[in-house]
mmCIF file of C-alpha atoms and ligand atoms in Angstrom:
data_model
loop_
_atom_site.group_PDB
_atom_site.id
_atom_site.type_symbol
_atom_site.label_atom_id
_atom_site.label_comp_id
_atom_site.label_asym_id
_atom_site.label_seq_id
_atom_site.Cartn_x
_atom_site.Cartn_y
_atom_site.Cartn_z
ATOM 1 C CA UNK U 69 11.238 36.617 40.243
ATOM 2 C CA UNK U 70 7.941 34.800 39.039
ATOM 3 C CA UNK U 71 5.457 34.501 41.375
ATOM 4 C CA UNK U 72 3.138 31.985 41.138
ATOM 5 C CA UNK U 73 -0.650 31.511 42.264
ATOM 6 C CA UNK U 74 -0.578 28.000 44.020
ATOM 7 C CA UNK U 75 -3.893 26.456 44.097
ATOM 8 C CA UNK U 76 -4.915 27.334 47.407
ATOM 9 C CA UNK U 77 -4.603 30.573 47.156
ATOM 10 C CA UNK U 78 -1.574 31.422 49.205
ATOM 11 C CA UNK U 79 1.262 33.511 47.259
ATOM 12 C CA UNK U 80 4.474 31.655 47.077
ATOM 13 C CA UNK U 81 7.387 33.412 49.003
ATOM 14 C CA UNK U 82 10.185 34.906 48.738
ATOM 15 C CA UNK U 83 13.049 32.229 48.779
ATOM 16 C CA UNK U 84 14.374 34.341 51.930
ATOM 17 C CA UNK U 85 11.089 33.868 53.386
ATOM 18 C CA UNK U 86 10.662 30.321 53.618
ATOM 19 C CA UNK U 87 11.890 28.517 56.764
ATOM 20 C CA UNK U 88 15.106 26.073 56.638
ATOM 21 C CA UNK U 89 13.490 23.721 58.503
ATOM 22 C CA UNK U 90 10.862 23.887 56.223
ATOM 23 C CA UNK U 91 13.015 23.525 53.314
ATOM 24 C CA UNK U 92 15.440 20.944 54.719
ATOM 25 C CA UNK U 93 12.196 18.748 55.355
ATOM 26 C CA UNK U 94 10.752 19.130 52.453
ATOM 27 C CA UNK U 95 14.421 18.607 50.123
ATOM 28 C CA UNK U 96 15.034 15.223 52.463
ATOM 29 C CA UNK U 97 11.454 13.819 51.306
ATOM 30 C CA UNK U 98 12.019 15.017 48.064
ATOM 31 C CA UNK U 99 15.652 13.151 47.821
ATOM 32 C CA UNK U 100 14.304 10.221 49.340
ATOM 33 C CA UNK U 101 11.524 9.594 46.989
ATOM 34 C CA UNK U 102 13.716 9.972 43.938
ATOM 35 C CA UNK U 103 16.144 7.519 45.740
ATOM 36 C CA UNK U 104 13.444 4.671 46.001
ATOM 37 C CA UNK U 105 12.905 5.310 42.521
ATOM 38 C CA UNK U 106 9.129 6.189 43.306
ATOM 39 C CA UNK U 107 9.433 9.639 41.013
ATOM 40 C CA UNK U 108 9.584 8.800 37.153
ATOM 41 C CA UNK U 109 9.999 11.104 34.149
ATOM 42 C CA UNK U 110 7.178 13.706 33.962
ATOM 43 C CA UNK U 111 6.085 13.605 37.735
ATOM 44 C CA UNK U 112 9.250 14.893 38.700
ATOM 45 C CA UNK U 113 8.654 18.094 37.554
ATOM 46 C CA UNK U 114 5.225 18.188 39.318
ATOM 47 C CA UNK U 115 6.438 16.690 41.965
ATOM 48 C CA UNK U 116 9.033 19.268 42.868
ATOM 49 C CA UNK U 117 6.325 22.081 42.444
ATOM 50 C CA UNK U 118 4.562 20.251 44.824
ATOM 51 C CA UNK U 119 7.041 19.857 47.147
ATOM 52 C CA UNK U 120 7.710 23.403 47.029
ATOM 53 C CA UNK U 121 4.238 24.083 47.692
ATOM 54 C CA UNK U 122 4.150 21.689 50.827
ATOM 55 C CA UNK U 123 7.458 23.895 52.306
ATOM 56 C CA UNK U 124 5.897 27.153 52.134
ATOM 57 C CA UNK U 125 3.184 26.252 53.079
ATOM 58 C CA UNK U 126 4.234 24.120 56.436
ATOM 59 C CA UNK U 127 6.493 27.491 56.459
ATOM 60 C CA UNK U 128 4.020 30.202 56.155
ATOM 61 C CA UNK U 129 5.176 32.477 58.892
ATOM 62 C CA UNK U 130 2.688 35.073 60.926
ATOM 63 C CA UNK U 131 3.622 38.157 62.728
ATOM 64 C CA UNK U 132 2.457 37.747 66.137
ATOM 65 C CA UNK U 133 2.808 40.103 69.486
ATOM 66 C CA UNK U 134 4.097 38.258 72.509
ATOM 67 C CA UNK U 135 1.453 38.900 75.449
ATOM 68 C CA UNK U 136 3.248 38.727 78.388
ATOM 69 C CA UNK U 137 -0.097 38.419 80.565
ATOM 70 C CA UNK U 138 -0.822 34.843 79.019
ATOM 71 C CA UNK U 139 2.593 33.302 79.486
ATOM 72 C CA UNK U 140 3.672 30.429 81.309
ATOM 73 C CA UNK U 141 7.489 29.769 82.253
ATOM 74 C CA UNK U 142 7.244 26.249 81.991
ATOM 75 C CA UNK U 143 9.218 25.131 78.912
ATOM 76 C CA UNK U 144 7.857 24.816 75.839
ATOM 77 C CA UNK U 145 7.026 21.236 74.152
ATOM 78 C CA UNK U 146 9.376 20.673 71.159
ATOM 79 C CA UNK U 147 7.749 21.431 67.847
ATOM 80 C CA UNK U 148 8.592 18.200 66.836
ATOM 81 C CA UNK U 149 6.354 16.646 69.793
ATOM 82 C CA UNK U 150 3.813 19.607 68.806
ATOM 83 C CA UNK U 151 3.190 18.075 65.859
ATOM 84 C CA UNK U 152 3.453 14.098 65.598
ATOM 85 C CA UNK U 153 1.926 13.528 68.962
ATOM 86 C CA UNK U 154 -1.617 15.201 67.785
ATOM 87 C CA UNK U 155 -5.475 14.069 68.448
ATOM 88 C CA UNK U 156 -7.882 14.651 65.770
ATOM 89 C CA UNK U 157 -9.586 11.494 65.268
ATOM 90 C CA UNK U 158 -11.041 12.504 62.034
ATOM 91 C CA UNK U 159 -7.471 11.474 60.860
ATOM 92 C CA UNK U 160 -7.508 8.878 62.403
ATOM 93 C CA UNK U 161 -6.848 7.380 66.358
ATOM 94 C CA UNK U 162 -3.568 7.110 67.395
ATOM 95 C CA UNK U 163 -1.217 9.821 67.754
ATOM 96 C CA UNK U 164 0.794 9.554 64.500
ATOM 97 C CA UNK U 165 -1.955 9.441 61.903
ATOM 98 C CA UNK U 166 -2.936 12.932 62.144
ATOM 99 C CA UNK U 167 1.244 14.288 61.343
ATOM 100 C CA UNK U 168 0.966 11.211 58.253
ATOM 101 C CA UNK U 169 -2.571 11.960 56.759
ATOM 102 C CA UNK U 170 -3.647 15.605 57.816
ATOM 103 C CA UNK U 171 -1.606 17.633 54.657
ATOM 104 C CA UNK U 172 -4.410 16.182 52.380
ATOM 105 C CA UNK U 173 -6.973 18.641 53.950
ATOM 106 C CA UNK U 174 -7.278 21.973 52.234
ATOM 107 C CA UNK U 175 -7.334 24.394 54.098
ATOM 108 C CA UNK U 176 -7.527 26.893 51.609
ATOM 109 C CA UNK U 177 -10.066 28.612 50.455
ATOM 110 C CA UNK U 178 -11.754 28.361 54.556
ATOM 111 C CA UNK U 179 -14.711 30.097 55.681
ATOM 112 C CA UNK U 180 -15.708 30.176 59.378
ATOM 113 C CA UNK U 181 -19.802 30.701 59.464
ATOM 114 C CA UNK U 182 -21.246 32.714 62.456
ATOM 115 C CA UNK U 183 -24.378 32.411 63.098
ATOM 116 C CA UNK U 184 -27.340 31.680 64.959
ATOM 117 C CA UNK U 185 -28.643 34.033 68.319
ATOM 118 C CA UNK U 186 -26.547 37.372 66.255
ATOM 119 C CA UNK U 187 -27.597 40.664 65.209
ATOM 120 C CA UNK U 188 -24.628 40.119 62.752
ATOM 121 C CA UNK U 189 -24.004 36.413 61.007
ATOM 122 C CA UNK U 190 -21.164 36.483 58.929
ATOM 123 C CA UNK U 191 -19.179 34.304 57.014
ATOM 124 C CA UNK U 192 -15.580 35.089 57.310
ATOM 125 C CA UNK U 193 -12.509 33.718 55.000
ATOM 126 C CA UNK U 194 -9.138 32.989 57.016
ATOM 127 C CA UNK U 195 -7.454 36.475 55.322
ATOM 128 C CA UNK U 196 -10.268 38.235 57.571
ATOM 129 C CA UNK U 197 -9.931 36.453 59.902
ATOM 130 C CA UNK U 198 -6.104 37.183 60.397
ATOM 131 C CA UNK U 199 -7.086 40.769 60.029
ATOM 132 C CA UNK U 200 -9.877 41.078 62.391
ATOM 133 C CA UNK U 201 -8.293 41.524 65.779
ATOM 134 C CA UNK U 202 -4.396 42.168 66.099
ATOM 135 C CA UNK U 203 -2.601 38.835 66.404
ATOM 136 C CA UNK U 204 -0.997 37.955 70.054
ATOM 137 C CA UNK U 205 1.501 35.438 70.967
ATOM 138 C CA UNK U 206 0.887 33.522 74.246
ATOM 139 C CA UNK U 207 2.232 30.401 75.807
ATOM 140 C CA UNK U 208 -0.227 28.188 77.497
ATOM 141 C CA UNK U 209 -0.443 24.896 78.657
ATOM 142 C CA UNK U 210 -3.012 22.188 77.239
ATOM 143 C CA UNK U 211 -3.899 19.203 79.361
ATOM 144 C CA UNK U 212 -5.496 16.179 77.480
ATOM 145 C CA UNK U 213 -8.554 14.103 79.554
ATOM 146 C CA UNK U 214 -5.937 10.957 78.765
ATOM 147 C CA UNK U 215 -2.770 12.665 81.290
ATOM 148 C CA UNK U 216 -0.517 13.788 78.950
ATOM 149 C CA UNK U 217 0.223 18.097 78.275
ATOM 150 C CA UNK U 218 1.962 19.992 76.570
ATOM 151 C CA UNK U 219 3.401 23.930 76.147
ATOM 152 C CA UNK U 220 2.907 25.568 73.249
ATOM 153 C CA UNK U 221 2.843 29.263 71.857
ATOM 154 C CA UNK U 222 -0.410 29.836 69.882
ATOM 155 C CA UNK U 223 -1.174 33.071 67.880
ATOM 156 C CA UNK U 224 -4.200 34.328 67.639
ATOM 157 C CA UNK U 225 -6.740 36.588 69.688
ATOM 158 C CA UNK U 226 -9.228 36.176 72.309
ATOM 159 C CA UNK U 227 -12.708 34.623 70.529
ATOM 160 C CA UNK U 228 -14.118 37.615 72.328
ATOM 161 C CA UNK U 229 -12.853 40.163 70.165
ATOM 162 C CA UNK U 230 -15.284 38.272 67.252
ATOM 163 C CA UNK U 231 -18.295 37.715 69.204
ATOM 164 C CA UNK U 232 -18.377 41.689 69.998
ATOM 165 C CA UNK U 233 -18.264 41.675 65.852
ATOM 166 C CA UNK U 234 -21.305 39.285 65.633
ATOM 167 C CA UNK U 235 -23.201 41.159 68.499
ATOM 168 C CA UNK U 236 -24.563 37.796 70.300
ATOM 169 C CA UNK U 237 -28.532 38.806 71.148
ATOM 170 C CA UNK U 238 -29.557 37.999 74.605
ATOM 171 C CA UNK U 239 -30.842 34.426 73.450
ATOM 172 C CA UNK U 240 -26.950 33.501 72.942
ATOM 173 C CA UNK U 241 -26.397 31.571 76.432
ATOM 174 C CA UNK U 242 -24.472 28.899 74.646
ATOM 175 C CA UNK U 243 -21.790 28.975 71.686
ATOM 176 C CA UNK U 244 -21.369 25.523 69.334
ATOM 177 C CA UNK U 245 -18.087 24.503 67.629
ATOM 178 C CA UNK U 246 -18.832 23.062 64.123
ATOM 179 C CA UNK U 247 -15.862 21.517 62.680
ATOM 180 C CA UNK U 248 -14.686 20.313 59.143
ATOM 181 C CA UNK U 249 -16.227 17.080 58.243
ATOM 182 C CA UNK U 250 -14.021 16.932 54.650
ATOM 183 C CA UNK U 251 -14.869 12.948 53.653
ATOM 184 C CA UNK U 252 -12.244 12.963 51.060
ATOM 185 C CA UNK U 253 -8.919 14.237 53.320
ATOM 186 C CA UNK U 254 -10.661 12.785 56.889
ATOM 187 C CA UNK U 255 -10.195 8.765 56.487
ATOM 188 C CA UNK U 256 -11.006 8.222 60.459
ATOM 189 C CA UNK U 257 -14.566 9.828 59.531
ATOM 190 C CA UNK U 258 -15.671 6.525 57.751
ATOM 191 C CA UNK U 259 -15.523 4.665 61.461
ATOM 192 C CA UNK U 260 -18.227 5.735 63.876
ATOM 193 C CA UNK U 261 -15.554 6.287 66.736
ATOM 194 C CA UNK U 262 -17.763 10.141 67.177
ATOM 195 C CA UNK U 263 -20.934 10.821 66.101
ATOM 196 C CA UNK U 264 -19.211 13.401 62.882
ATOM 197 C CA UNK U 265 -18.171 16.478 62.748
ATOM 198 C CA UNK U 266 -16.969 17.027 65.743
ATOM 199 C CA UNK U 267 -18.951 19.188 67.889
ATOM 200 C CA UNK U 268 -17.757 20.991 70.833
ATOM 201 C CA UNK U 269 -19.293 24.028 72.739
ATOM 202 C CA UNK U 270 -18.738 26.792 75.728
ATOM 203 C CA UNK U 271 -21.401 28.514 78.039
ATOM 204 C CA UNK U 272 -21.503 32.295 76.492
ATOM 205 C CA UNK U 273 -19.300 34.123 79.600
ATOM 206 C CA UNK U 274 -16.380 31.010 78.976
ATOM 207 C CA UNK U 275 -16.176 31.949 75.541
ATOM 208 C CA UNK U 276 -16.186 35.763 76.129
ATOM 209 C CA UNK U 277 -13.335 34.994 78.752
ATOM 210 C CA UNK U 278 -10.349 36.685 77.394
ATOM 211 C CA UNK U 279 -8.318 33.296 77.924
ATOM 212 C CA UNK U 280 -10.444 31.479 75.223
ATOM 213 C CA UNK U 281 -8.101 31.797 72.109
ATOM 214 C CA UNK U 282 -9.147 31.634 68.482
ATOM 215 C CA UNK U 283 -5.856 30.636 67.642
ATOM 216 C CA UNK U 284 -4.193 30.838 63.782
ATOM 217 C CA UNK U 285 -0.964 29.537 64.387
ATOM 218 C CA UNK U 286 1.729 28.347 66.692
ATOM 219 C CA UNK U 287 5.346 28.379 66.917
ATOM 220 C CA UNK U 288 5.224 31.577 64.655
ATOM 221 C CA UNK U 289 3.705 30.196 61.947
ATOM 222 C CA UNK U 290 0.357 29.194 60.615
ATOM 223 C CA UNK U 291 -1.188 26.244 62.338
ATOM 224 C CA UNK U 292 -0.318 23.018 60.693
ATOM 225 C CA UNK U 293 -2.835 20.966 59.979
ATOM 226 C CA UNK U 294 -2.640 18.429 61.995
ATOM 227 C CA UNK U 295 -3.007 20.657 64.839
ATOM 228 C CA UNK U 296 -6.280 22.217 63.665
ATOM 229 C CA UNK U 297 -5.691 24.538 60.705
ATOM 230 C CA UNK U 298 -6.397 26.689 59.751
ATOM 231 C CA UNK U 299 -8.487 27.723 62.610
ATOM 232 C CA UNK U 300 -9.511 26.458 65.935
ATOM 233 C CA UNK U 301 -10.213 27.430 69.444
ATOM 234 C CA UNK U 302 -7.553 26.796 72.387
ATOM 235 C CA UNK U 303 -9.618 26.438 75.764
ATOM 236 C CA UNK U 304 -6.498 26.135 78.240
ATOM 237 C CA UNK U 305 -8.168 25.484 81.465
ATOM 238 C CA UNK U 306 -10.395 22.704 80.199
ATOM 239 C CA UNK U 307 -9.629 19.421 78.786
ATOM 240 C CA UNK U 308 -7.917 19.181 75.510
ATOM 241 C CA UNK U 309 -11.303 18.078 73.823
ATOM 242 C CA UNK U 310 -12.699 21.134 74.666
ATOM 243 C CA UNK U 311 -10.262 22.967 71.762
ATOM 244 C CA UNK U 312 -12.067 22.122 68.697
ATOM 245 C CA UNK U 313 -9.891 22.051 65.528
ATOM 246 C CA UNK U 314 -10.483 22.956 62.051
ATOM 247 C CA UNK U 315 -13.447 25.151 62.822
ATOM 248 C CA UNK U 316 -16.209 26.162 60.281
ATOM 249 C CA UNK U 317 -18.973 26.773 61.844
ATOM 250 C CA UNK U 318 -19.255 29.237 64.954
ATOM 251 C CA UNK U 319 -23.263 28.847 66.542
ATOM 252 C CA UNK U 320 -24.912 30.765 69.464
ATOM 253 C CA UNK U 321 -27.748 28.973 70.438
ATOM 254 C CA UNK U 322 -29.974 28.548 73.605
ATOM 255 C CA UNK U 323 -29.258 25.348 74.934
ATOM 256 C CA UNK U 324 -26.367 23.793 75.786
ATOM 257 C CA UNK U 325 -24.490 21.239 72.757
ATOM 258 C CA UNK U 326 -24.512 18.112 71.815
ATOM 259 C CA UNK U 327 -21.093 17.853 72.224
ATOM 260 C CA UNK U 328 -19.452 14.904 70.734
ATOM 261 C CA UNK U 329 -17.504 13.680 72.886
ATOM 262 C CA UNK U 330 -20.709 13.725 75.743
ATOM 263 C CA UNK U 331 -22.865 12.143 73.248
ATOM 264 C CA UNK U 332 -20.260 9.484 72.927
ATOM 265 C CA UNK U 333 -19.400 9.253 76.909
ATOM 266 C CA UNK U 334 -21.737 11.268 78.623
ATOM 267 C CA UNK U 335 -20.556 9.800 81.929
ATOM 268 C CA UNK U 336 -16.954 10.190 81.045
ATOM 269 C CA UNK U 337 -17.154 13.717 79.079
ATOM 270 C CA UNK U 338 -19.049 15.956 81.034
ATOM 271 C CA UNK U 339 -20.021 18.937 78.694
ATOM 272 C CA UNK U 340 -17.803 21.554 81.527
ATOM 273 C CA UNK U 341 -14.265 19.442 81.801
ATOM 274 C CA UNK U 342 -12.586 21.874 83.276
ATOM 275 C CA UNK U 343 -8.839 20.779 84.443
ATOM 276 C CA UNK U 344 -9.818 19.079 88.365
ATOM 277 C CA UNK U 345 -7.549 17.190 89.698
ATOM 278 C CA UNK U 346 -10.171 16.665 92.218
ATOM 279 C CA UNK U 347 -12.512 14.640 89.673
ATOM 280 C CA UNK U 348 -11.390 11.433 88.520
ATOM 281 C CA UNK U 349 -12.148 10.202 85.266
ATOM 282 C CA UNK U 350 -14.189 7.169 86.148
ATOM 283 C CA UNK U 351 -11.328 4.963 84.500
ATOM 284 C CA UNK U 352 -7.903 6.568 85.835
ATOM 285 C CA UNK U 353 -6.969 9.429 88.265
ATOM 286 C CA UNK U 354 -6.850 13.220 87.028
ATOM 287 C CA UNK U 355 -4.430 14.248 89.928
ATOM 288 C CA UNK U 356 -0.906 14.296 87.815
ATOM 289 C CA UNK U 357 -0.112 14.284 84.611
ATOM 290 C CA UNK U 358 2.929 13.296 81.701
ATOM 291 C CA UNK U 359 4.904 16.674 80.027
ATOM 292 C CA UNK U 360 4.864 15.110 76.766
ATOM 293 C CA UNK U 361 9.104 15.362 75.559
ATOM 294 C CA UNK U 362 9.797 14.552 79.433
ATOM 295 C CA UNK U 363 9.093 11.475 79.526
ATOM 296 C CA UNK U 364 12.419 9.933 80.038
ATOM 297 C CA UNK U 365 13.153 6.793 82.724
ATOM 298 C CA UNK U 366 13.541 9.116 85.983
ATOM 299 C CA UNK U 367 10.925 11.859 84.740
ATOM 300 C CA UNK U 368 8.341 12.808 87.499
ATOM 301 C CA UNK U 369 5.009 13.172 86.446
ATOM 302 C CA UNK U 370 3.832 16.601 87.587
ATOM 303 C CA UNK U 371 0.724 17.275 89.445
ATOM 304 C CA UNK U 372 -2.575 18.824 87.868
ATOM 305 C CA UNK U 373 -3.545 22.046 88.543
ATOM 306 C CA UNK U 374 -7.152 23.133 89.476
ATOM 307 C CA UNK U 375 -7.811 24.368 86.183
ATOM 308 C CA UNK U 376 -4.913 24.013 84.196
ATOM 309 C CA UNK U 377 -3.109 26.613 86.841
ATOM 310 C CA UNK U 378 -5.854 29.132 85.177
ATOM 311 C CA UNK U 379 -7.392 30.644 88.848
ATOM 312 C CA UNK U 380 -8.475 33.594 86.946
ATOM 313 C CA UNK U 381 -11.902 31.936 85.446
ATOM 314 C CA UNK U 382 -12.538 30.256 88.937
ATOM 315 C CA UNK U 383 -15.263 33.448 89.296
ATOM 316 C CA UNK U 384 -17.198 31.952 85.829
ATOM 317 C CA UNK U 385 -18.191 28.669 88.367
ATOM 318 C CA UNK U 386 -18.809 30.365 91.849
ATOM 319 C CA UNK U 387 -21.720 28.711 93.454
ATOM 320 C CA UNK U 388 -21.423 25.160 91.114
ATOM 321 C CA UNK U 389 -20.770 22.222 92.608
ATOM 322 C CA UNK U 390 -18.221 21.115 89.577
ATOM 323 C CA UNK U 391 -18.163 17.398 90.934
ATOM 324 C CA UNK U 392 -21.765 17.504 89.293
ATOM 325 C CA UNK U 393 -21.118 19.639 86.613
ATOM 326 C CA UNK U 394 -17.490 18.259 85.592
HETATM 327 N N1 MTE I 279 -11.891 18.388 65.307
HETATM 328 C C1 MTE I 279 -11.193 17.843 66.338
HETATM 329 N N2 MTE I 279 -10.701 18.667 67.283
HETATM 330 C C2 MTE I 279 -9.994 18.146 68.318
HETATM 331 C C3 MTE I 279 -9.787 16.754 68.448
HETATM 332 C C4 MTE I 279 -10.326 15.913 67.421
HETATM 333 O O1 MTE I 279 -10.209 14.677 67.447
HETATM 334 N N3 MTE I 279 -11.022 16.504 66.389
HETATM 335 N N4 MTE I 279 -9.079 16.253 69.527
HETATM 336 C C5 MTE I 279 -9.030 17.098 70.737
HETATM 337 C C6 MTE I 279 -8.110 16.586 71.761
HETATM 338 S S1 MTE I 279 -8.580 15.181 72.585
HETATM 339 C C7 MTE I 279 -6.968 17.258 72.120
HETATM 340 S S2 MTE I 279 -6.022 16.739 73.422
HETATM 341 C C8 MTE I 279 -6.502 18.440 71.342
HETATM 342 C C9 MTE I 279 -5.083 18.207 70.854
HETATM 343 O O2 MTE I 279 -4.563 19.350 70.220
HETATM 344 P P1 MTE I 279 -3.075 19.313 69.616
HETATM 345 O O3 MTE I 279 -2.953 18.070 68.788
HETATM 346 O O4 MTE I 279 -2.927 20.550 68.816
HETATM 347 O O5 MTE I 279 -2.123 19.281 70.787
HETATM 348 O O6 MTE I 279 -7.329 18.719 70.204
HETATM 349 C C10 MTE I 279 -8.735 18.567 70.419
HETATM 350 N N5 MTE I 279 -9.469 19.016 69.257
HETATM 351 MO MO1 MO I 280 -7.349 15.110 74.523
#
């Protein structure tokens, strides 16, 4: 069997390799365009590489240990929901654009930058990245500032595992999320909705805590973009916000971020926003929330959990009053 090079960099698979969702989906779109008559002579061929392309890579599976320690019961969000029902205003605001625009980001090559307060900066590509820390499975929840959540299994590997890499100098109190500002793939970017690229950041000890993912996939497979590829963080008992996507740039500075979406809202965002039911946000209440795919007629909305239902990082905030630091 040929094998071809596709241009980013990923082998094409095996046949027996690629998903069947992946290849139903892409086959449909494939028959559909040639049914409106929108594929002509020359640019079918193309077009069908393409296509092929766009399967194995929505396909590209990853071998990932389920961790039963970081698993909740509740059931997961459909992949479907996973992945049409996104934030990441860079591709714009409302919660289709990113499933209908995000495939023209490469992703592909990637480096991720460390640097800053390190004995060690590095700049990694997403191959070592996979390869740095032994990839785990685990099903958390993620609660969105707006009241909706979701359940999804992430792979990846606690961020701790790279800062030990890095070796953080005693200057590191803070870490800074730098993500992809691509001007050519991102359309939202040309509207000043955020001050661009998104920025988000942890204190050093929330980052080291062993719940703070940097996450390479979900469902099995390699994150789609749309969801962050090809690598982001997943902080589960803080607001969604808080899990930057698309990250290529990991700091350790001194001072706490500029986050963006503090800069933007400081009184609405506070740079913390950990999961409180307790603290509103000063335009609707915090103390229930939407399951995203149960959202039928009778569904109940289900009530927020000090952080997310995370107790174990309640020791990171002993002694703060997080009404003032929320
Ligand atoms: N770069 C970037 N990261 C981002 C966002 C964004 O707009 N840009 N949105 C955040 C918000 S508000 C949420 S709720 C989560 C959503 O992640 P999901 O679409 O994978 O569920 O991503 C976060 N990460
Ligand atoms: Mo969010």
């Amino acid at each position: 069997m040929l094998i071809k090079r596709n241009p980013n960099g990923i082998d094409l698979p095996f046949a027996s390799e690629i998903t069947p969702r992946a290849i139903f989906e892409s086959r449909r779109a494939f028959i559909q365009k040639i049914a409106l008559g929108s594929i002509a002579g020359g640019a079918l061929l193309e077009m069908a590489t393409r296509e092929a392309f766009a399967a194995t890579t929505a396909a590209q599976k990853l071998v990932a240990t389920a961790n039963p320690a970081y698993v909740v019961l509740d059931k997961p969000t459909s992949y479907k929901d996973a992945t049409t029902y996104n934030n990441f205003y860079e591709f714009g605001t409302d919660k289709e654009s990113p499933s209908r625009y995000a495939a023209a980001m490469k992703t592909r090559p990637w480096t991720l930058t460390i640097e800053g307060e390190v004995k060690k900066p590095m700049t990694l590509d997403i191959d070592s990245l996979l390869k740095l820390a032994p990839l785990e499975e685990r099903i958390y929840r993620l609660r969105c500032v707006e009241g909706w959540s979701m359940v999804i299994p992430w792979s990846g590997y606690s961020l701790a595992e790279l800062i030990k890499k890095v070796e953080p100098t005693s200057n590191a109190k803070y870490v800074e999320f730098v993500t992809a500002e691509d001007k050519e793939a991102m359309h939202g970017l040309r509207r000043a909705v955020l001050d661009w690229p998104y920025v988000e950041g942890l204190r050093i000890d929330e980052a080291n805590h062993p719940l703070t993912l940097l996450t390479l996939g979900m469902y099995g497979e390699v994150l789609p973009n749309q969801n962050g590829a090809p690598v982001r963080v997943i902080v589960p008992w803080k607001y969604g916000f808080k899990s930057a996507k698309s990250i290529v740039k990991i700091r350790f500075v001194r001072d706490q971020p500029r986050t963006a979406w503090n800069l933007a809202a400081p009184r609405e965002y506070g740079f913390y926003s950990n999961v409180n039911p307790q603290v509103d946000h000063p335009r609707w209440s915090q103390a229930s929330e939407r399951r995203i795919g149960e959202d039928g007629l009778f569904a109940k909305k289900r009530p927020t959990l000090m952080f997310n239902g995370y107790n174990q990082v309640a020791s990171l905030y002993t002694g703060m009053d997080l009404k003032k630091f929320f």
